[in-house]
Coordinates of C-alpha atoms and ligand atoms in Angstrom, one line a residue:
X1 CA -1.3 -12.1 21.5
X2 CA 1.5 -10.7 23.6
X3 CA 2.6 -7.3 22.4
X4 CA 6.2 -6.2 22.7
X5 CA 6.5 -3.5 25.4
X6 CA 8.0 -0.8 23.1
X7 CA 6.3 2.2 24.8
X8 CA 5.4 3.1 28.3
X9 CA 1.8 4.0 29.0
X10 CA 2.9 7.6 29.7
X11 CA 4.5 7.7 26.3
X12 CA 1.3 6.4 24.6
X13 CA -0.7 9.1 26.3
X14 CA 1.8 11.7 25.3
X15 CA 1.7 10.4 21.7
X16 CA -2.1 10.5 21.6
X17 CA -2.1 14.1 22.8
X18 CA 0.4 15.0 20.1
X19 CA -2.3 14.3 17.5
X20 CA -4.5 17.1 18.9
X21 CA -1.8 19.6 19.9
X22 CA 1.7 19.3 18.6
X23 CA 4.3 16.5 18.5
X24 CA 5.4 15.7 22.0
X25 CA 8.7 13.8 21.7
X26 CA 8.3 10.1 21.0
X27 CA 10.7 7.8 22.8
X28 CA 13.3 6.9 20.2
X29 CA 16.1 4.7 21.5
X30 CA 17.7 4.8 18.1
X31 CA 18.5 8.5 18.4
X32 CA 20.9 10.5 20.6
X33 CA 18.9 12.1 23.5
X34 CA 20.0 15.5 22.2
X35 CA 18.4 14.7 18.8
X36 CA 15.0 13.7 20.1
X37 CA 13.6 17.1 20.8
X38 CA 15.1 18.6 17.7
X39 CA 13.5 15.8 15.5
X40 CA 10.2 16.2 17.4
X41 CA 10.2 19.9 16.4
X42 CA 11.1 19.0 12.7
X43 CA 8.2 16.5 12.4
X44 CA 5.6 18.6 14.3
X45 CA 2.9 19.7 11.9
X46 CA 3.6 23.1 10.5
X47 CA 1.2 26.0 11.1
X48 CA 2.9 28.4 8.6
X49 CA 1.4 28.0 5.2
X50 CA 2.8 31.2 3.7
X51 CA 5.8 29.4 2.3
X52 CA 7.1 25.8 1.8
X53 CA 8.9 24.0 4.6
X54 CA 12.5 23.2 4.5
X55 CA 13.2 20.0 2.5
X56 CA 9.5 19.6 1.7
X57 CA 10.1 19.1 -2.0
X58 CA 12.3 16.0 -1.2
X59 CA 9.4 13.8 0.0
X60 CA 11.7 10.7 0.0
X61 CA 14.6 12.4 1.8
X62 CA 17.9 11.6 0.2
X63 CA 16.2 8.8 -2.0
X64 CA 14.2 11.5 -3.8
X65 CA 14.4 11.2 -7.6
X66 CA 14.0 13.8 -10.3
X67 CA 12.4 11.9 -13.1
X68 CA 8.7 13.0 -13.7
X69 CA 7.7 11.1 -16.8
X70 CA 6.1 7.6 -17.2
X71 CA 9.2 6.1 -15.5
X72 CA 8.8 8.3 -12.5
X73 CA 8.2 5.4 -10.1
X74 CA 10.9 3.1 -11.5
X75 CA 14.0 5.0 -10.4
X76 CA 16.6 3.7 -7.9
X77 CA 16.8 5.7 -4.7
X78 CA 19.0 8.7 -5.6
X79 CA 21.5 8.0 -2.8
X80 CA 22.2 4.3 -3.7
X81 CA 25.9 3.6 -4.2
X82 CA 27.4 1.8 -7.2
X83 CA 27.0 -1.7 -5.7
X84 CA 23.5 -0.9 -4.6
X85 CA 22.6 0.2 -8.1
X86 CA 23.9 -3.1 -9.5
X87 CA 21.7 -5.1 -7.1
X88 CA 18.8 -2.8 -7.9
X89 CA 19.1 -3.5 -11.5
X90 CA 19.4 -7.3 -11.0
X91 CA 16.3 -7.1 -8.7
X92 CA 14.5 -5.1 -11.4
X93 CA 15.1 -8.0 -13.8
X94 CA 13.5 -10.5 -11.3
X95 CA 10.6 -8.1 -10.8
X96 CA 10.0 -8.0 -14.5
X97 CA 10.7 -11.6 -15.2
X98 CA 7.8 -13.8 -16.6
X99 CA 7.7 -17.2 -15.0
X100 CA 6.7 -20.4 -16.8
X101 CA 5.1 -23.6 -15.6
X102 CA 7.1 -26.7 -14.6
X103 CA 8.7 -28.7 -16.0
X104 CA 10.3 -26.5 -18.7
X105 CA 13.7 -26.3 -20.3
X106 CA 14.5 -23.1 -18.4
X107 CA 14.5 -24.6 -14.9
X108 CA 15.6 -21.3 -13.4
X109 CA 12.3 -19.6 -14.4
X110 CA 9.8 -22.5 -13.9
X111 CA 7.4 -23.4 -11.2
X112 CA 4.6 -20.9 -12.1
X113 CA 1.2 -22.1 -10.7
X114 CA -0.5 -24.5 -10.8
X115 CA -3.0 -21.7 -10.2
X116 CA -1.9 -18.1 -10.7
X117 CA -3.0 -14.5 -11.2
X118 CA 0.0 -13.2 -13.1
X119 CA 3.3 -14.4 -14.5
X120 CA 5.4 -11.7 -12.9
X121 CA 5.4 -8.9 -10.3
X122 CA 5.4 -6.1 -12.9
X123 CA 2.2 -7.4 -14.6
X124 CA 0.3 -6.2 -11.5
X125 CA 2.5 -3.4 -10.2
X126 CA 2.4 -1.7 -13.7
X127 CA 5.5 0.5 -14.3
X128 CA 6.1 0.1 -10.5
X129 CA 2.8 1.9 -10.1
X130 CA -0.7 0.7 -9.3
X131 CA -3.1 -1.7 -10.9
X132 CA -6.7 -1.1 -12.0
X133 CA -10.1 -2.8 -12.1
X134 CA -10.8 -4.5 -15.4
X135 CA -12.4 -2.3 -18.0
X136 CA -16.0 -2.9 -19.0
X137 CA -16.2 -6.2 -21.0
X138 CA -12.5 -7.0 -20.5
X139 CA -11.6 -10.5 -19.4
X140 CA -8.3 -9.3 -18.1
X141 CA -8.2 -8.5 -14.4
X142 CA -4.5 -9.2 -14.0
X143 CA -3.6 -6.2 -11.7
X144 CA -6.7 -6.8 -9.6
X145 CA -6.6 -9.5 -7.0
X146 CA -9.7 -11.0 -5.2
X147 CA -9.1 -12.4 -1.7
X148 CA -11.5 -15.2 -0.7
X149 CA -12.8 -16.5 2.7
X150 CA -15.4 -19.1 3.5
X151 CA -18.8 -17.5 4.4
X152 CA -18.1 -17.7 8.1
X153 CA -14.4 -16.9 8.0
X154 CA -13.2 -20.5 7.5
X155 CA -9.8 -19.4 6.3
X156 CA -7.1 -21.9 5.2
X157 CA -9.2 -25.0 4.8
X158 CA -11.4 -23.2 2.2
X159 CA -11.8 -25.2 -1.0
X160 CA -10.6 -22.4 -3.2
X161 CA -7.7 -21.3 -1.1
X162 CA -7.4 -17.7 0.0
X163 CA -7.5 -16.0 -3.4
X164 CA -9.3 -16.3 -6.7
X165 CA -6.9 -17.3 -9.4
X166 CA -8.0 -16.5 -12.9
X167 CA -5.4 -18.7 -14.5
X168 CA -4.2 -22.3 -14.3
X169 CA -1.2 -24.0 -16.0
X170 CA -2.0 -26.0 -19.1
X171 CA -4.5 -28.7 -18.2
X172 CA -5.9 -26.8 -15.1
X173 CA -8.9 -24.6 -15.4
X174 CA -9.4 -21.1 -14.0
X175 CA -11.1 -20.8 -10.6
X176 CA -13.5 -18.2 -12.1
X177 CA -13.4 -14.6 -13.2
X178 CA -14.4 -11.4 -11.3
X179 CA -17.2 -9.4 -12.9
X180 CA -18.0 -5.9 -11.9
X181 CA -21.3 -4.1 -12.4
X182 CA -21.0 -0.3 -11.7
X183 CA -23.8 2.0 -10.6
X184 CA -23.4 5.7 -10.7
X185 CA -24.4 7.7 -7.6
X186 CA -24.3 11.5 -7.8
X187 CA -23.0 13.6 -4.9
X188 CA -23.8 17.4 -4.8
X189 CA -21.1 19.7 -3.4
X190 CA -21.5 23.2 -2.0
X191 CA -21.4 25.6 -4.9
X192 CA -23.6 23.3 -7.0
X193 CA -21.0 21.0 -8.6
X194 CA -22.0 17.3 -8.9
X195 CA -19.5 14.4 -8.7
X196 CA -20.6 10.9 -9.7
X197 CA -19.3 8.0 -7.6
X198 CA -19.2 4.6 -9.3
X199 CA -20.4 1.9 -6.9
X200 CA -19.1 -1.5 -7.7
X201 CA -21.0 -4.7 -7.4
X202 CA -18.9 -7.8 -7.6
X203 CA -19.7 -11.3 -8.7
X204 CA -17.6 -14.3 -9.8
X205 CA -18.4 -16.2 -13.0
X206 CA -18.1 -19.9 -12.6
X207 CA -14.8 -21.5 -13.4
X208 CA -13.6 -25.1 -13.8
X209 CA -13.9 -26.0 -10.1
X210 CA -17.6 -25.2 -9.9
X211 CA -19.3 -22.2 -8.3
X212 CA -17.9 -20.5 -5.2
X213 CA -19.8 -21.6 -2.1
X214 CA -22.9 -19.4 -1.5
X215 CA -21.9 -16.4 0.7
X216 CA -18.1 -16.5 0.0
X217 CA -16.5 -13.3 1.2
X218 CA -14.7 -11.4 -1.6
X219 CA -12.0 -8.7 -1.1
X220 CA -11.1 -7.2 -4.4
X221 CA -7.9 -5.1 -4.4
X222 CA -5.6 -3.3 -6.9
X223 CA -1.9 -3.6 -6.7
X224 CA -0.5 -0.5 -5.0
X225 CA 2.4 1.7 -6.2
X226 CA 5.9 0.5 -5.2
X227 CA 7.8 3.7 -4.4
X228 CA 9.4 4.4 -1.0
X229 CA 8.5 1.1 0.5
X230 CA 12.0 0.7 2.2
X231 CA 11.4 4.0 3.9
X232 CA 8.0 2.9 5.1
X233 CA 9.7 -0.2 6.6
X234 CA 12.3 2.1 8.2
X235 CA 9.7 4.2 10.2
X236 CA 10.5 3.6 13.8
X237 CA 7.8 1.3 15.5
X238 CA 7.4 3.9 18.4
X239 CA 6.4 6.5 15.9
X240 CA 3.5 4.3 14.7
X241 CA 2.6 3.2 18.3
X242 CA 2.5 6.8 19.5
X243 CA -0.2 7.7 17.0
X244 CA -2.5 4.7 17.7
X245 CA -5.6 5.6 19.7
X246 CA -7.7 2.5 19.6
X247 CA -10.3 3.7 22.1
X248 CA -10.3 7.2 20.8
X249 CA -9.1 8.5 24.1
X250 CA -8.6 12.0 22.7
X251 CA -12.2 12.1 21.5
X252 CA -11.4 13.4 18.0
X253 CA -13.6 10.7 16.4
X254 CA -10.5 9.0 14.9
X255 CA -9.3 5.8 16.5
X256 CA -6.3 4.4 14.5
X257 CA -5.3 0.8 15.4
X258 CA -2.0 -1.0 14.9
X259 CA -2.6 -4.2 12.9
X260 CA -0.5 -6.7 14.9
X261 CA 0.5 -9.6 12.7
X262 CA 3.0 -12.4 12.9
X263 CA 6.4 -12.0 11.2
X264 CA 6.8 -15.2 9.1
X265 CA 10.5 -15.6 9.6
X266 CA 10.6 -15.0 13.4
X267 CA 7.1 -16.1 14.4
X268 CA 7.1 -12.9 16.6
X269 CA 4.3 -10.3 16.7
X270 CA 5.1 -7.4 14.4
X271 CA 3.4 -4.2 13.2
X272 CA 1.6 -4.7 9.9
X273 CA 2.6 -2.0 7.5
X274 CA 2.0 -3.3 3.9
X275 CA -1.1 -4.1 1.9
X276 CA -4.5 -2.3 2.0
X277 CA -5.2 -3.8 5.4
X278 CA -1.7 -3.7 6.7
X279 CA -1.6 -7.5 6.8
X280 CA 2.1 -7.8 6.2
X281 CA 4.9 -6.6 8.4
X282 CA 7.8 -6.4 5.9
X283 CA 8.6 -6.2 2.2
X284 CA 10.1 -9.7 2.5
X285 CA 6.9 -11.3 3.9
X286 CA 4.7 -9.4 1.4
X287 CA 6.9 -10.5 -1.5
X288 CA 7.1 -14.2 -0.4
X289 CA 3.3 -14.1 0.0
X290 CA 3.0 -12.6 -3.5
X291 CA 5.2 -15.3 -5.0
X292 CA 3.1 -18.0 -3.4
X293 CA -0.4 -16.6 -3.8
X294 CA -0.2 -14.5 -7.0
X295 CA 2.2 -16.7 -8.9
X296 CA 2.3 -20.1 -7.2
X297 CA 6.0 -20.0 -6.6
X298 CA 7.8 -21.3 -3.5
X299 CA 10.4 -19.4 -1.4
X300 CA 12.3 -20.3 1.8
X301 CA 9.8 -18.0 3.7
X302 CA 6.6 -19.4 2.1
X303 CA 7.6 -22.8 0.8
X304 CA 4.3 -23.5 -1.0
X305 CA 5.2 -24.8 -4.4
X306 CA 1.6 -25.5 -5.0
X307 CA 0.8 -21.9 -4.2
X308 CA -2.9 -21.4 -3.4
X309 CA -4.2 -24.9 -4.4
X310 CA -7.1 -25.5 -2.0
X311 CA -7.5 -28.8 0.0
X312 CA -10.4 -29.8 -2.3
X313 CA -8.5 -29.2 -5.5
X314 CA -6.6 -32.6 -5.9
X315 CA -6.0 -31.9 -9.6
X316 CA -4.1 -28.8 -8.6
X317 CA -2.1 -30.5 -5.8
X318 CA -1.1 -33.4 -8.1
X319 CA 0.7 -31.2 -10.7
X320 CA 4.6 -31.2 -10.7
X321 CA 6.4 -28.3 -9.0
X322 CA 9.5 -26.5 -10.1
X323 CA 11.3 -27.1 -6.8
X324 CA 14.9 -28.3 -7.4
X325 CA 16.0 -31.0 -5.0
X326 CA 16.2 -29.5 -1.5
X327 CA 15.4 -26.0 -2.8
X328 CA 12.7 -23.7 -3.8
X329 CA 11.2 -22.5 -7.1
X330 CA 12.6 -19.0 -6.3
X331 CA 16.2 -19.4 -5.4
X332 CA 17.2 -17.4 -2.2
X333 CA 19.6 -15.1 -4.2
X334 CA 16.7 -14.1 -6.6
X335 CA 14.3 -13.6 -3.7
X336 CA 16.7 -11.4 -1.7
X337 CA 17.5 -9.2 -4.7
X338 CA 13.8 -8.6 -5.6
X339 CA 13.2 -7.6 -2.0
X340 CA 16.1 -5.2 -2.2
X341 CA 14.7 -3.8 -5.4
X342 CA 11.2 -3.3 -3.8
X343 CA 12.8 -1.5 -0.9
X344 CA 14.9 0.9 -2.9
X345 CA 12.6 2.5 -5.4
X346 CA 13.0 6.3 -4.9
X347 CA 10.2 8.7 -4.3
X348 CA 9.7 11.4 -7.0
X349 CA 10.4 15.1 -6.1
X350 CA 7.3 17.3 -5.6
X351 CA 6.2 19.8 -8.2
X352 CA 4.8 23.3 -7.5
X353 CA 5.3 22.8 -3.8
X354 CA 5.7 26.6 -3.2
X355 CA 2.9 27.7 -5.5
X356 CA 0.4 29.9 -3.5
X357 CA -2.6 27.7 -4.5
X358 CA -0.8 24.6 -3.5
X359 CA 0.1 26.1 -0.2
X360 CA -3.5 27.1 0.3
X361 CA -4.5 23.5 -0.5
X362 CA -1.9 22.3 2.0
X363 CA -3.5 24.6 4.7
X364 CA -6.9 23.0 3.9
X365 CA -5.4 19.5 4.1
X366 CA -4.1 20.2 7.6
X367 CA -7.1 22.3 8.7
X368 CA -9.7 19.8 7.5
X369 CA -8.2 16.9 9.6
X370 CA -6.7 14.9 6.7
X371 CA -3.5 14.8 8.7
X372 CA -5.2 13.0 11.6
X373 CA -4.6 9.9 9.5
X374 CA -2.4 11.0 6.6
X375 CA 0.6 11.9 8.9
X376 CA 2.8 14.2 6.9
X377 CA 6.3 13.5 8.0
X378 CA 8.7 11.2 9.9
X379 CA 12.4 10.9 10.5
X380 CA 13.2 7.2 9.8
X381 CA 15.0 4.9 12.2
X382 CA 18.6 5.4 12.8
X383 CA 19.0 1.8 14.0
X384 CA 22.1 0.1 12.4
X385 CA 19.7 -2.7 11.2
X386 CA 18.2 -0.2 8.7
X387 CA 20.1 0.0 5.4
X388 CA 22.3 3.1 5.2
X389 CA 20.4 4.7 2.3
X390 CA 17.1 4.6 4.3
X391 CA 18.4 5.5 7.7
X392 CA 17.6 8.8 9.5
X393 CA 15.8 10.4 6.6
X394 CA 13.2 13.1 6.8
X395 CA 10.3 11.7 4.7
X396 CA 6.8 12.9 3.8
X397 CA 4.6 9.8 3.2
X398 CA 1.3 11.2 4.5
X399 CA 0.3 8.0 6.4
X400 CA 0.0 6.8 10.0
X401 CA 0.1 3.1 8.8
X402 CA -2.9 2.5 11.1
X403 CA -6.2 0.8 10.5
X404 CA -9.3 3.0 10.4
X405 CA -13.0 2.2 10.1
X406 CA -13.8 3.9 6.8
X407 CA -17.6 3.2 6.9
X408 CA -20.0 0.9 5.0
X409 CA -19.3 2.4 1.6
X410 CA -15.8 1.2 1.5
X411 CA -16.2 -2.0 3.6
X412 CA -15.5 -5.3 1.8
X413 CA -17.0 -7.3 4.7
X414 CA -14.1 -9.7 4.7
X415 CA -11.9 -9.6 7.9
X416 CA -8.2 -10.2 7.4
X417 CA -6.1 -11.0 10.4
X418 CA -7.2 -8.6 13.1
X419 CA -8.6 -6.1 10.6
X420 CA -12.4 -6.0 10.3
X421 CA -14.2 -5.8 7.0
X422 CA -14.6 -2.1 7.3
X423 CA -11.0 -1.2 8.3
X424 CA -8.3 -0.1 5.9
X425 CA -4.7 1.1 6.4
X426 CA -4.2 4.8 5.6
X427 CA -2.3 4.6 2.3
X428 CA 0.8 6.8 1.7
X429 CA -0.1 9.7 -0.6
X430 CA 3.4 10.5 -1.9
X431 CA 3.6 10.3 -5.6
X432 CA -0.2 10.3 -5.9
X433 CA -0.1 13.3 -8.2
X434 CA 1.9 11.3 -10.8
X435 CA -0.6 8.4 -10.9
X436 CA -2.1 9.4 -14.2
X437 CA 1.4 10.1 -15.7
X438 CA 2.7 6.6 -14.8
X439 CA -0.5 4.5 -15.0
X440 CA -2.7 6.5 -17.5
X441 CA -6.4 7.3 -17.2
X442 CA -7.5 3.7 -16.3
X443 CA -5.6 3.9 -13.0
X444 CA -8.0 4.3 -10.1
X445 CA -7.7 5.3 -6.4
X446 CA -8.7 3.4 -3.2
X447 CA -8.2 -0.3 -2.5
X448 CA -10.2 -1.5 -5.5
X449 CA -9.5 1.4 -7.8
X450 CA -13.2 2.5 -7.8
X451 CA -12.4 6.2 -7.6
X452 CA -11.5 7.7 -11.0
X453 CA -10.3 11.0 -9.7
X454 CA -8.9 12.4 -6.4
X455 CA -12.1 14.1 -5.5
X456 CA -14.0 10.9 -5.9
X457 CA -11.5 9.2 -3.6
X458 CA -12.1 11.8 -0.9
X459 CA -15.9 11.6 -1.3
X460 CA -15.8 7.9 -0.6
X461 CA -14.2 8.5 2.8
X462 CA -16.7 7.6 5.6
X463 CA -16.6 6.2 9.1
X464 CA -13.8 7.8 11.1
X465 CA -13.2 10.1 8.1
X466 CA -16.8 11.2 7.6
X467 CA -16.2 14.6 9.2
X468 CA -13.2 15.3 6.9
X469 CA -15.3 14.3 3.9
X470 CA -18.2 16.5 4.9
X471 CA -15.8 19.4 5.3
X472 CA -14.6 18.9 1.7
X473 CA -18.3 18.7 0.5
X474 CA -18.9 22.1 2.3
X475 CA -15.8 23.9 0.8
X476 CA -16.1 26.6 -1.8
X477 CA -15.2 25.3 -5.3
X478 CA -12.0 27.4 -5.1
X479 CA -11.0 25.7 -1.8
X480 CA -11.7 22.2 -3.2
X481 CA -9.6 23.0 -6.3
X482 CA -6.7 24.1 -4.1
X483 CA -6.9 20.9 -2.0
X484 CA -6.8 18.8 -5.2
X485 CA -3.9 20.9 -6.5
X486 CA -2.0 20.1 -3.3
X487 CA -2.6 16.4 -3.7
X488 CA -1.5 16.7 -7.4
X489 CA 1.8 18.2 -6.2
X490 CA 2.7 15.2 -4.1
Ligands
HEC1 C1 -1.6 -10.7 -9.3 C2 -1.1 -9.3 -9.0 C3 0.1 -9.2 -8.2 C4 1.4 -9.8 -8.4 C5 1.8 -10.7 -9.5 C6 2.2 -9.2 -7.4 N1 1.6 -8.3 -6.6 FE1 2.4 -7.3 -5.1 N2 0.5 -6.6 -4.6 C7 -0.7 -6.9 -5.2 C8 -1.8 -6.5 -4.5 C9 -3.3 -6.6 -4.8 C10 -1.3 -5.9 -3.3 C11 -2.1 -5.4 -2.1 C12 -2.1 -6.6 -1.2 C13 -3.1 -6.5 0.0 O1 -3.8 -5.5 0.1 O2 -3.1 -7.4 0.8 C14 0.2 -6.0 -3.4 C15 1.1 -5.5 -2.5 C16 2.5 -5.5 -2.6 C17 3.4 -4.9 -1.7 C18 3.0 -3.9 -0.5 C19 2.9 -2.5 -1.1 C20 2.3 -1.6 -0.1 O3 2.3 -0.3 -0.3 O4 1.7 -2.0 0.9 C21 4.7 -5.3 -2.1 C22 6.0 -4.9 -1.4 C23 4.5 -6.1 -3.2 N3 3.2 -6.3 -3.5 C24 5.6 -6.8 -3.9 C25 5.4 -7.7 -4.9 C26 6.5 -8.5 -5.5 C27 7.9 -8.4 -5.1 C28 5.9 -9.3 -6.4 C29 6.5 -10.3 -7.2 C30 7.2 -11.4 -6.5 C31 4.5 -9.0 -6.4 N4 4.2 -8.0 -5.5 C32 3.6 -9.6 -7.3 C33 -0.7 -7.6 -6.5 C34 0.3 -8.3 -7.0
HEC2 C1 -9.8 8.4 9.4 C2 -8.6 8.4 8.6 C3 -8.5 9.2 7.4 C4 -8.8 10.6 7.2 C5 -9.2 11.6 8.2 C6 -8.6 10.9 5.8 N1 -8.2 9.7 5.2 FE1 -7.7 9.6 3.2 N2 -7.6 7.6 3.4 C7 -7.7 6.9 4.5 C8 -7.8 5.4 4.3 C9 -7.9 4.3 5.3 C10 -7.8 5.3 2.9 C11 -7.8 4.0 2.1 C12 -9.3 3.6 1.9 C13 -9.5 2.5 0.9 O1 -8.7 2.2 0.1 O2 -10.7 1.9 0.9 C14 -7.6 6.7 2.3 C15 -7.4 7.0 1.0 C16 -7.2 8.2 0.5 C17 -6.8 8.6 -0.9 C18 -6.6 7.6 -2.0 C19 -5.2 7.0 -1.9 C20 -4.9 5.9 -2.9 O3 -3.7 5.5 -2.9 O4 -5.7 5.5 -3.7 C21 -6.7 9.9 -1.0 C22 -6.4 10.7 -2.2 C23 -7.0 10.5 0.4 N3 -7.3 9.4 1.2 C24 -7.0 11.8 0.7 C25 -7.6 12.3 1.9 C26 -7.9 13.7 2.1 C27 -7.7 14.8 1.1 C28 -8.4 13.8 3.4 C29 -8.9 15.0 4.1 C30 -10.1 15.6 3.4 C31 -8.4 12.4 3.9 N4 -7.9 11.6 3.0 C32 -8.7 12.1 5.2 C33 -7.8 7.4 5.8 C34 -8.1 8.7 6.1

């Protein structure tokens, strides 16, 4: 694949060095030259942990919201104007809408399926937060999606399509249901405390299309939280490229890779930013894919009215669609407004950010190497193509958006695009301290929700993050508690 020449080699080397030392200025054609050095100084990692940094509490810049209850993730960006709020609220309606199968008397809401995982976006992105693995004995795995590939990576021609659908429209069976068997594995930490990690073992019960072929690759994932996604999309490409170090040239053991994918609308190479393996370059592409794969709904971007019906599922392909003549099941106005909604959920304000224990935890987060992947801050692009509310904002998402080999423990063994079965995108950590408030005790961390607590999530880190994990294992109980308090304040 040809890659756009966004950075000179010299700039790439300077960027790599910045990971180890301090932020050397990244080439930012969107900024005034006079601004570049000033912004490089602002986003350089701090070394003063005696007090909070300027604007640190407002992790989402001017979008930062004040609500901290169960609705903390569902607020419009605080700086949205009146017209923007109106679009946001229409988009919220589409995000919450429950679709029905075609044909129905409500033509504007039909076209669901034939195979589907859920009837609406919000069924998976619960309260605009994250999904969870099904509870023991539960048949409902709605907010939990299982990607499928043929045993040797056959891809699109695979009989079951690219994803396991647990539901079919009336008359069409389910493809099967995911079953999880958990094994507990204790880990002993310095100071004597023991934490038990639950190790999942996945299998699929046979559905109406027969058993999955022997050796089918499974990639179970929970739906991620929806906050701040427009800001993630507004991070300047050069800021991402500058942190990539695919061959680990700086020898720090961490080799983040950009996941180059193809933008659906333009057909051009683009930086993958969304999804647990950064397989989607934009909110629009991710949303169109969700409509097709998760709900079986066609859009102009992904015009697959039969959604994820596989080539060998004629009963699925024969069912009626909800496409109006010459159109799509999801009208372009509805699609655009749900994409707008997904890009304008504000990020909640931090709590206790200047508490001495939280600041001590912050020092450990930086000192232990967490920031080698969980990059604290950026100033978003000032390019006129970026919506005004998201432009030139100082944000604190704690991600480099790069792929990292996280070791065998977390590997799903299923490659996706250029990402291997062991690689995952560093997820943003903003808002993570509100997960239990928004999504309750059942919410889990990591791509498949296996970690029940933040310490479990850290202890699962392996591969490139093994040294950081070992450092946490070796901390005193007080240090570990401070590190967790810092995460809880995000
Ligand atoms: C069946 C459950 C399900 C439904 C329904 C669903 N999603 Fe998702 N969503 C997911 C999962 C799982 C991921 C992670 C995908 C991956 O890793 O590839 C995701 C990821 C996303 C992301 C990227 C978030 C990030 O931080 O990377 C966006 C944006 C998104 N979904 C929007 C939508 C929209 C809009 C809808 C409705 C049109 C929708 N989703 C419907 C399960 C769902
Ligand atoms: C080599 C890069 C790397 C380093 C270093 C690293 N992480 Fe991560 N982190 C990741 C990736 C990638 C994931 C997602 C893994 C998955 O879902 O399987 C992740 C996930 C997490 C999560 C769960 C996020 C969620 O939304 O569920 C937490 C919490 C976290 N990391 C904290 C830390 C802390 C604390 C440290 C330092 C002790 C650290 N990480 C070091 C890359 C890294």
